[in-house]
């Protein structure tokens, strides 16, 4: 595969942007051709987000020129970019949860009749666009808030295609999708490329880049590094270009385990509606237990049930041998239980984006550091500083809004606020979704260090490599039940895939329950 030699549809020259004293982009040169999928890679904070915000009119550059289809352009607003055919699907979804799917898809320029919105035409349009992205099962009249995150993402993509783009920007477009939806998106993107569109694709999943992209451009520390045809460099070489240093082992070594230990968390016959069916397992202190299987098999519901979010959950949960009545998240976080949940969507479920970095970190412990009705601010500042240092969170100032941080640093803030509680049972819902390679390595090391210090960890991940590299055991879920437990050498991609479809596996798997009292 070679880099396209046709005249570029998009060209950036000498683009720079600074926020206060922080330079997000410096003298960037970049171009993308029609009829191509162009991957943009880099760590969180490398400048990718600023780049695509400039291209899509969200941010105005301090200097430099943008040329689109041979004409110099300057975008003051996203509408300006939309008007020439540049449309973006951002990682932070722009759908409005209280409106219907049809309303969201036609939020800009809805079909009208006699000056009023033509509801029938709007619904037909939504049906056509949903069919185009392979989601005929989504009811156009359904409120978006009632859809799972993966379905909301598909609505966002349908909405973008409804604007007839010439250049489509996709920022972590598959990070929230189920495996079947990812395949649909692949098909859509290949067809759009054949139709002559230019696609800018931002992803931290290297296998997606190899599958989709014609060309790769790497950014580091706000600067353009290089562009090359996909396949011209090995994965390790690409990662080294992104992080600016030699790649070390991605996953820390797992400790050798000799005998079962008494579980810190034990679950017996846990059930909820038709989504969870007689789930039983245990997690020992110092252990990382993964939840595997195809997306939507009950993994997320299991984490929510354990954390007290779901009502009418049946079954027994014990913590350190004592029955735990976890009827709410407040009950789960009490010192007698000591649970913490890192949620699926950090933007909407884990952070207060307008609030400061410091306020987000200390949110979980305000009741513990208050003297009467007054918060001990010196103690709060001390705890915040300790967590920023421990998590290596890259910030400008503690008082900056947490929404100004890169995705990886935002995720570190989510983890930091829960670690402050001293939780000894950590539940993680796809914690590295949309995070760069370097930050992923930091989180993997953190999880192993926490486990080595005695924390019991339950990790759900849609990334098979993470389950293989991080977990001591993997519980495979299918249709709301644990169908197989993989451990040791049996934690392999082949066995995970086979178990995901509830097929027999070639390698030896564990038939016993993971830990017992």
XYZ file of N, CA, C and O in Angstrom, residues 173-317:
580
model
N -14.003 6.624 17.066
C -15.378 6.352 16.673
C -15.866 4.972 17.084
O -17.065 4.742 17.183
N -14.958 4.029 17.318
C -15.375 2.663 17.663
C -15.141 2.321 19.126
O -15.384 1.193 19.540
N -14.665 3.283 19.921
C -14.253 2.955 21.287
C -15.412 2.501 22.160
O -15.208 1.779 23.137
N -16.633 2.920 21.835
C -17.786 2.547 22.652
C -18.665 1.503 21.976
O -19.738 1.179 22.478
N -18.214 0.953 20.845
C -19.074 0.093 20.048
C -18.922 -1.382 20.408
O -17.877 -1.820 20.874
N -19.998 -2.128 20.150
C -19.929 -3.577 20.261
C -19.159 -4.120 19.059
O -18.952 -3.420 18.052
N -18.754 -5.373 19.149
C -17.966 -5.975 18.061
C -18.734 -5.956 16.743
O -18.161 -5.681 15.683
N -20.046 -6.223 16.781
C -20.826 -6.234 15.543
C -20.935 -4.838 14.954
O -20.888 -4.667 13.726
N -21.068 -3.827 15.804
C -21.133 -2.451 15.308
C -19.799 -2.012 14.717
O -19.764 -1.243 13.748
N -18.698 -2.470 15.301
C -17.377 -2.136 14.744
C -17.274 -2.646 13.311
O -16.796 -1.942 12.414
N -17.731 -3.864 13.072
C -17.689 -4.410 11.717
C -18.536 -3.576 10.765
O -18.157 -3.345 9.612
N -19.697 -3.112 11.243
C -20.538 -2.253 10.407
C -19.809 -0.970 10.045
O -19.860 -0.503 8.910
N -19.144 -0.361 11.042
C -18.423 0.885 10.799
C -17.298 0.661 9.792
O -17.074 1.492 8.895
N -16.588 -0.463 9.897
C -15.538 -0.780 8.922
C -16.114 -0.787 7.500
O -15.535 -0.206 6.573
N -17.252 -1.454 7.331
C -17.877 -1.540 6.018
C -18.270 -0.156 5.504
O -18.077 0.169 4.326
N -18.834 0.658 6.397
C -19.243 2.012 6.011
C -18.045 2.830 5.555
O -18.073 3.497 4.515
N -16.951 2.772 6.323
C -15.775 3.576 6.007
C -15.134 3.136 4.704
O -14.689 3.970 3.906
N -15.091 1.835 4.459
C -14.537 1.356 3.182
C -15.380 1.852 2.009
O -14.842 2.244 0.962
N -16.705 1.847 2.181
C -17.575 2.328 1.106
C -17.395 3.832 0.887
O -17.333 4.302 -0.254
N -17.303 4.601 1.977
C -17.107 6.046 1.859
C -15.790 6.363 1.151
O -15.715 7.294 0.345
N -14.757 5.577 1.448
C -13.480 5.766 0.764
C -13.628 5.507 -0.739
O -13.118 6.274 -1.564
N -14.346 4.439 -1.087
C -14.570 4.143 -2.502
C -15.348 5.260 -3.195
O -15.178 5.525 -4.388
N -16.213 5.923 -2.422
C -17.018 7.021 -2.968
C -16.232 8.323 -3.081
O -16.775 9.331 -3.531
N -14.961 8.321 -2.640
C -14.107 9.482 -2.816
C -13.984 10.397 -1.620
O -13.360 11.458 -1.722
N -14.560 10.024 -0.470
C -14.438 10.864 0.713
C -13.017 10.814 1.271
O -12.269 9.860 1.033
N -12.686 11.851 2.019
C -11.466 11.857 2.820
C -11.875 11.570 4.257
O -12.782 12.217 4.787
N -11.212 10.610 4.874
C -11.536 10.246 6.253
C -10.305 10.398 7.123
O -9.257 9.813 6.832
N -10.432 11.208 8.176
C -9.386 11.311 9.189
C -9.819 10.456 10.364
O -10.905 10.651 10.923
N -8.966 9.519 10.744
C -9.346 8.503 11.729
C -8.383 8.557 12.903
O -7.190 8.322 12.744
N -8.915 8.894 14.073
C -8.101 8.956 15.286
C -8.481 7.766 16.167
O -9.653 7.579 16.514
N -7.509 6.934 16.480
C -7.756 5.761 17.310
C -6.472 5.361 18.022
O -5.373 5.602 17.516
N -6.629 4.755 19.202
C -5.483 4.203 19.923
C -5.433 2.688 19.782
O -4.608 2.039 20.420
N -6.306 2.133 18.960
C -6.335 0.689 18.769
C -5.567 0.358 17.487
O -6.061 0.559 16.375
N -4.367 -0.167 17.660
C -3.480 -0.364 16.524
C -4.050 -1.355 15.513
O -3.833 -1.207 14.309
N -4.796 -2.356 15.973
C -5.339 -3.318 15.017
C -6.367 -2.652 14.101
O -6.518 -3.039 12.939
N -7.072 -1.622 14.602
C -8.000 -0.882 13.749
C -7.246 -0.101 12.678
O -7.672 -0.047 11.520
N -6.151 0.498 13.082
C -5.352 1.276 12.127
C -4.854 0.365 11.007
O -4.921 0.715 9.822
N -4.351 -0.807 11.379
C -3.851 -1.738 10.366
C -4.976 -2.200 9.447
O -4.776 -2.414 8.248
N -6.169 -2.337 10.001
C -7.322 -2.813 9.233
C -7.842 -1.757 8.261
O -8.232 -2.073 7.129
N -7.837 -0.490 8.677
C -8.565 0.548 7.947
C -7.703 1.515 7.148
O -8.061 1.904 6.043
N -6.603 1.955 7.744
C -5.916 3.140 7.225
C -5.059 2.858 5.993
O -4.442 1.806 5.873
N -5.034 3.838 5.083
C -4.086 3.825 3.968
C -2.788 4.505 4.388
O -1.700 4.080 4.006
N -2.933 5.587 5.157
C -1.797 6.420 5.531
C -1.855 6.692 7.028
O -2.946 6.821 7.604
N -0.685 6.785 7.655
C -0.587 7.099 9.081
C 0.258 8.357 9.242
O 1.323 8.475 8.629
N -0.231 9.290 10.052
C 0.567 10.453 10.450
C 0.718 10.434 11.958
O -0.257 10.193 12.689
N 1.922 10.664 12.433
C 2.224 10.613 13.863
C 2.509 12.027 14.379
O 3.237 12.796 13.742
N 1.920 12.330 15.548
C 2.177 13.592 16.238
C 2.766 13.297 17.613
O 2.436 12.278 18.239
N 3.635 14.180 18.068
C 4.218 14.034 19.405
C 4.505 15.423 19.969
O 5.128 16.256 19.318
N 4.034 15.643 21.194
C 4.285 16.912 21.897
C 3.909 18.133 21.065
O 4.630 19.136 21.020
N 2.763 18.034 20.366
C 2.271 19.175 19.613
C 2.935 19.398 18.274
O 2.687 20.416 17.620
N 3.756 18.472 17.844
C 4.464 18.625 16.569
C 4.182 17.435 15.652
O 4.036 16.307 16.105
N 4.115 17.733 14.372
C 4.002 16.685 13.355
C 5.342 15.954 13.252
O 6.400 16.594 13.161
N 5.302 14.618 13.265
C 6.535 13.826 13.213
C 6.771 13.262 11.819
O 7.815 13.488 11.207
N 5.779 12.513 11.292
C 6.004 11.848 10.009
C 4.702 11.267 9.481
O 3.769 11.007 10.254
N 4.639 11.067 8.158
C 3.547 10.329 7.515
C 4.134 9.193 6.694
O 5.204 9.341 6.097
N 3.435 8.062 6.650
C 3.932 6.905 5.910
C 2.762 5.981 5.606
O 1.706 6.049 6.246
N 2.930 5.126 4.629
C 1.896 4.170 4.261
C 1.756 3.109 5.337
O 2.750 2.654 5.916
N 0.524 2.716 5.603
C 0.281 1.647 6.567
C 1.021 0.386 6.127
O 0.953 -0.013 4.972
N 1.727 -0.226 7.049
C 2.499 -1.421 6.735
C 3.960 -1.158 6.500
O 4.769 -2.092 6.510
N 4.324 0.128 6.309
C 5.735 0.444 6.079
C 6.563 0.363 7.357
O 7.789 0.227 7.296
N 5.906 0.465 8.502
C 6.613 0.400 9.788
C 5.925 -0.610 10.684
O 4.707 -0.811 10.607
N 6.711 -1.243 11.545
C 6.137 -2.198 12.485
C 5.367 -1.455 13.562
O 5.528 -0.243 13.760
N 4.541 -2.193 14.278
C 3.751 -1.592 15.350
C 4.657 -0.987 16.411
O 4.402 0.117 16.912
N 5.737 -1.691 16.760
C 6.663 -1.167 17.760
C 7.321 0.123 17.283
O 7.532 1.055 18.070
N 7.663 0.193 15.989
C 8.266 1.403 15.452
C 7.296 2.579 15.508
O 7.684 3.711 15.831
N 6.019 2.310 15.213
C 5.007 3.369 15.265
C 4.846 3.872 16.694
O 4.816 5.084 16.950
N 4.760 2.946 17.641
C 4.597 3.333 19.046
C 5.803 4.135 19.520
O 5.663 5.128 20.242
N 7.002 3.714 19.112
C 8.214 4.445 19.503
C 8.194 5.864 18.959
O 8.612 6.812 19.633
N 7.699 6.050 17.741
C 7.572 7.393 17.185
C 6.578 8.229 17.992
O 6.771 9.430 18.197
N 5.519 7.585 18.486
C 4.493 8.303 19.231
C 4.991 8.759 20.593
O 4.706 9.886 21.028
N 5.712 7.897 21.284
C 6.090 8.213 22.665
C 7.518 8.742 22.775
O 7.927 9.209 23.840
N 8.290 8.657 21.668
C 9.618 9.251 21.660
C 10.652 8.486 22.449
O 11.693 9.023 22.809
N 10.370 7.245 22.722
C 11.336 6.434 23.458
C 11.127 4.975 23.068
O 10.101 4.606 22.505
N 12.084 4.145 23.411
C 11.995 2.734 23.074
C 10.877 2.079 23.858
O 10.640 2.382 25.032
N 10.149 1.203 23.188
C 9.022 0.538 23.822
C 9.523 -0.548 24.759
O 10.298 -1.418 24.374
N 9.084 -0.485 26.006
C 9.386 -1.558 26.951
C 8.183 -2.491 27.020
O 7.210 -2.308 26.298
N 8.232 -3.461 27.868
C 7.120 -4.397 28.000
C 5.835 -3.654 28.349
O 5.801 -2.844 29.272
N 4.794 -3.906 27.577
C 3.528 -3.190 27.785
C 2.901 -3.574 29.113
O 2.411 -2.714 29.852
N 2.911 -4.848 29.429
C 2.244 -5.329 30.635
C 3.276 -5.766 31.679
O 4.219 -6.487 31.349
N 3.088 -5.333 32.918
C 4.010 -5.779 33.968
C 3.864 -7.271 34.211
O 2.798 -7.842 33.957
N 4.903 -7.929 34.693
C 4.831 -9.381 34.911
C 3.800 -9.737 35.977
O 3.587 -8.999 36.935
N 3.178 -10.889 35.783
C 2.203 -11.372 36.762
C 2.929 -12.203 37.817
O 3.845 -12.960 37.482
N 2.516 -12.078 39.073
C 3.160 -12.888 40.109
C 2.771 -14.356 39.986
O 1.704 -14.686 39.465
N 3.648 -15.220 40.437
C 3.356 -16.649 40.442
C 2.479 -16.960 41.644
O 2.781 -16.586 42.776
N 1.339 -17.615 41.402
C 0.402 -17.925 42.485
C 0.470 -19.426 42.769
O 0.431 -20.248 41.853
N 0.548 -19.755 44.049
C 0.719 -21.155 44.435
C -0.571 -21.798 44.914
O -0.928 -22.881 44.482
N -1.316 -21.127 45.760
C -2.516 -21.732 46.340
C -3.633 -20.704 46.386
O -3.392 -19.503 46.478
N -4.897 -21.172 46.329
C -6.028 -20.243 46.437
C -5.989 -19.503 47.782
O -5.519 -20.041 48.785
N -6.451 -18.276 47.763
C -6.501 -17.483 48.984
C -7.949 -17.178 49.322
O -8.838 -17.287 48.483
N -8.163 -16.787 50.562
C -9.508 -16.429 50.981
C -9.954 -15.188 50.220
O -9.232 -14.196 50.151
N -11.142 -15.219 49.582
C -11.549 -14.097 48.735
C -11.829 -12.830 49.519
O -12.416 -12.859 50.602
N -11.416 -11.712 48.955
C -11.816 -10.415 49.502
C -13.250 -10.115 49.092
O -14.027 -9.531 49.851
N -13.603 -10.522 47.876
C -14.957 -10.362 47.352
C -15.454 -11.713 46.875
O -14.768 -12.399 46.118
N -16.632 -12.106 47.345
C -17.216 -13.370 46.900
C -18.676 -13.134 46.536
O -19.417 -12.481 47.261
N -19.052 -13.655 45.380
C -20.404 -13.475 44.849
C -21.022 -14.856 44.660
O -20.393 -15.742 44.077
N -22.259 -15.022 45.156
C -22.944 -16.308 45.025
C -24.338 -16.106 44.451
O -25.139 -15.345 44.984
N -24.589 -16.769 43.316
C -25.917 -16.805 42.686
C -26.511 -15.423 42.470
O -27.704 -15.196 42.698
N -25.698 -14.502 42.006
C -26.184 -13.149 41.760
C -26.991 -13.125 40.460
O -26.524 -13.581 39.419
N -28.208 -12.585 40.541
C -29.092 -12.516 39.373
C -29.786 -11.159 39.338
O -30.019 -10.537 40.382
N -30.103 -10.717 38.115
C -30.839 -9.465 37.941
C -31.614 -9.521 36.630
O -31.023 -9.678 35.563
N -32.935 -9.404 36.712
C -33.855 -9.555 35.575
C -33.404 -10.740 34.726
O -33.136 -11.812 35.264
N -33.349 -10.534 33.400
C -32.856 -11.619 32.541
C -31.430 -11.361 32.062
O -30.927 -12.062 31.187
N -30.769 -10.379 32.681
C -29.445 -9.972 32.232
C -28.317 -10.675 32.973
O -27.232 -10.860 32.423
N -28.545 -11.043 34.234
C -27.546 -11.762 35.022
C -28.191 -13.011 35.589
O -29.270 -12.939 36.181
N -27.506 -14.158 35.456
C -28.112 -15.430 35.804
C -27.180 -16.252 36.690
O -26.206 -16.830 36.216
N -27.456 -16.239 37.982
C -26.736 -17.094 38.934
C -25.213 -16.970 38.801
O -24.485 -17.956 38.661
N -24.745 -15.729 38.879
C -23.307 -15.464 38.788
C -22.647 -15.797 40.122
O -23.059 -15.311 41.171
N -21.613 -16.617 40.081
C -20.859 -16.957 41.288
C -19.358 -16.906 40.967
O -18.911 -17.515 39.988
N -18.606 -16.183 41.770
C -17.154 -16.132 41.611
C -16.564 -15.460 42.840
O -17.279 -14.900 43.678
N -15.244 -15.515 42.938
C -14.541 -14.838 44.015
C -13.295 -14.151 43.491
O -12.763 -14.532 42.440
N -12.866 -13.140 44.207
C -11.636 -12.421 43.861
C -10.797 -12.286 45.120
O -11.265 -11.736 46.130
N -9.597 -12.793 45.077
C -8.727 -12.729 46.233
C -7.993 -11.398 46.316
O -7.829 -10.707 45.306
N -7.551 -11.005 47.491
C -6.714 -9.808 47.594
C -5.447 -10.001 46.773
O -4.839 -11.072 46.778
N -5.058 -8.983 46.017
C -3.869 -9.091 45.181
C -4.110 -9.719 43.832
O -3.172 -10.023 43.104
N -5.374 -9.909 43.477
C -5.704 -10.600 42.242
C -6.419 -9.656 41.278
O -7.222 -8.815 41.688
N -6.132 -9.796 39.977
C -6.859 -9.081 38.931
C -7.662 -10.118 38.146
O -7.093 -10.983 37.480
N -8.975 -10.035 38.268
C -9.870 -10.979 37.603
C -10.593 -10.233 36.477
O -11.236 -9.206 36.708
N -10.457 -10.740 35.269
C -11.066 -10.094 34.117
C -12.448 -10.625 33.825
O -12.796 -11.754 34.169
N -13.248 -9.775 33.183
C -14.552 -10.174 32.656
C -14.452 -10.123 31.139
O -14.188 -9.061 30.561
N -14.631 -11.264 30.488
C -14.515 -11.333 29.037
C -15.829 -11.694 28.394
O -16.867 -11.826 29.046
N -15.775 -11.864 27.090
C -16.975 -12.191 26.333
C -17.347 -11.082 25.377
O -16.845 -9.969 25.466
N -18.237 -11.400 24.445
C -18.728 -10.381 23.535
C -19.406 -9.278 24.334
O -19.978 -9.520 25.397
N -19.334 -8.067 23.804
C -19.959 -6.943 24.489
C -21.466 -7.189 24.635
O -22.107 -7.727 23.725
N -22.011 -6.800 25.786
C -23.441 -6.919 25.998
C -23.887 -8.242 26.586
O -25.083 -8.575 26.554
N -22.958 -9.012 27.165
C -23.310 -10.306 27.755
C -23.534 -10.227 29.275
O -23.616 -11.254 29.937
N -23.616 -9.004 29.797
C -23.882 -8.830 31.223
C -22.720 -8.288 32.026
O -22.843 -8.089 33.236
N -21.588 -8.025 31.345
C -20.403 -7.573 32.088
C -20.650 -6.239 32.789
O -20.331 -6.080 33.975
N -21.192 -5.275 32.064
C -21.423 -3.957 32.654
C -22.469 -4.041 33.760
O -22.338 -3.409 34.815
N -23.519 -4.817 33.518
C -24.557 -4.970 34.534
C -24.008 -5.613 35.804
O -24.416 -5.254 36.917
N -23.074 -6.539 35.650
C -22.467 -7.180 36.817
C -21.730 -6.152 37.665
O -21.873 -6.123 38.897
N -20.943 -5.290 37.036
C -20.218 -4.260 37.788
C -21.193 -3.305 38.476
O -20.997 -2.932 39.637
N -22.243 -2.923 37.768
C -23.227 -2.007 38.356
C -23.981 -2.669 39.510
O -24.287 -2.026 40.521
N -24.281 -3.948 39.363
C -24.962 -4.673 40.443
C -24.080 -4.746 41.685
O -24.547 -4.531 42.809
N -22.798 -5.042 41.503
C -21.883 -5.125 42.638
C -21.750 -3.787 43.352
O -21.598 -3.733 44.575
N -21.843 -2.694 42.582
C -21.657 -1.361 43.157
C -22.953 -0.760 43.689
O -22.968 0.385 44.135
N -24.025 -1.516 43.637
C -25.280 -1.043 44.226
C -26.085 -0.113 43.367
O -27.004 0.555 43.860
N -25.778 -0.051 42.072
C -26.509 0.859 41.179
C -27.849 0.262 40.772
O -28.847 0.986 40.673
N -27.901 -1.042 40.555
C -29.117 -1.702 40.099
C -29.994 -2.108 41.279
O -29.496 -2.484 42.338
N -31.292 -2.053 41.078
C -32.247 -2.430 42.117
C -32.770 -3.842 41.859
O -32.737 -4.351 40.752
N -33.268 -4.456 42.918
C -33.870 -5.799 42.862
C -32.869 -6.857 42.413
O -33.204 -7.782 41.667
N -31.619 -6.706 42.849
C -30.595 -7.713 42.559
C -30.711 -8.844 43.584
O -30.812 -8.589 44.780
N -30.699 -10.062 43.111
C -30.771 -11.225 43.987
C -29.399 -11.866 44.122
O -28.541 -11.709 43.257
N -29.211 -12.609 45.225
C -27.948 -13.287 45.443
C -27.219 -12.740 46.651
O -27.723 -11.853 47.357
N -26.049 -13.270 46.894
C -25.280 -12.920 48.096
C -23.902 -12.381 47.711
O -23.213 -12.937 46.855
N -23.536 -11.284 48.362
C -22.207 -10.707 48.194
C -21.543 -10.637 49.557
O -22.126 -10.120 50.514
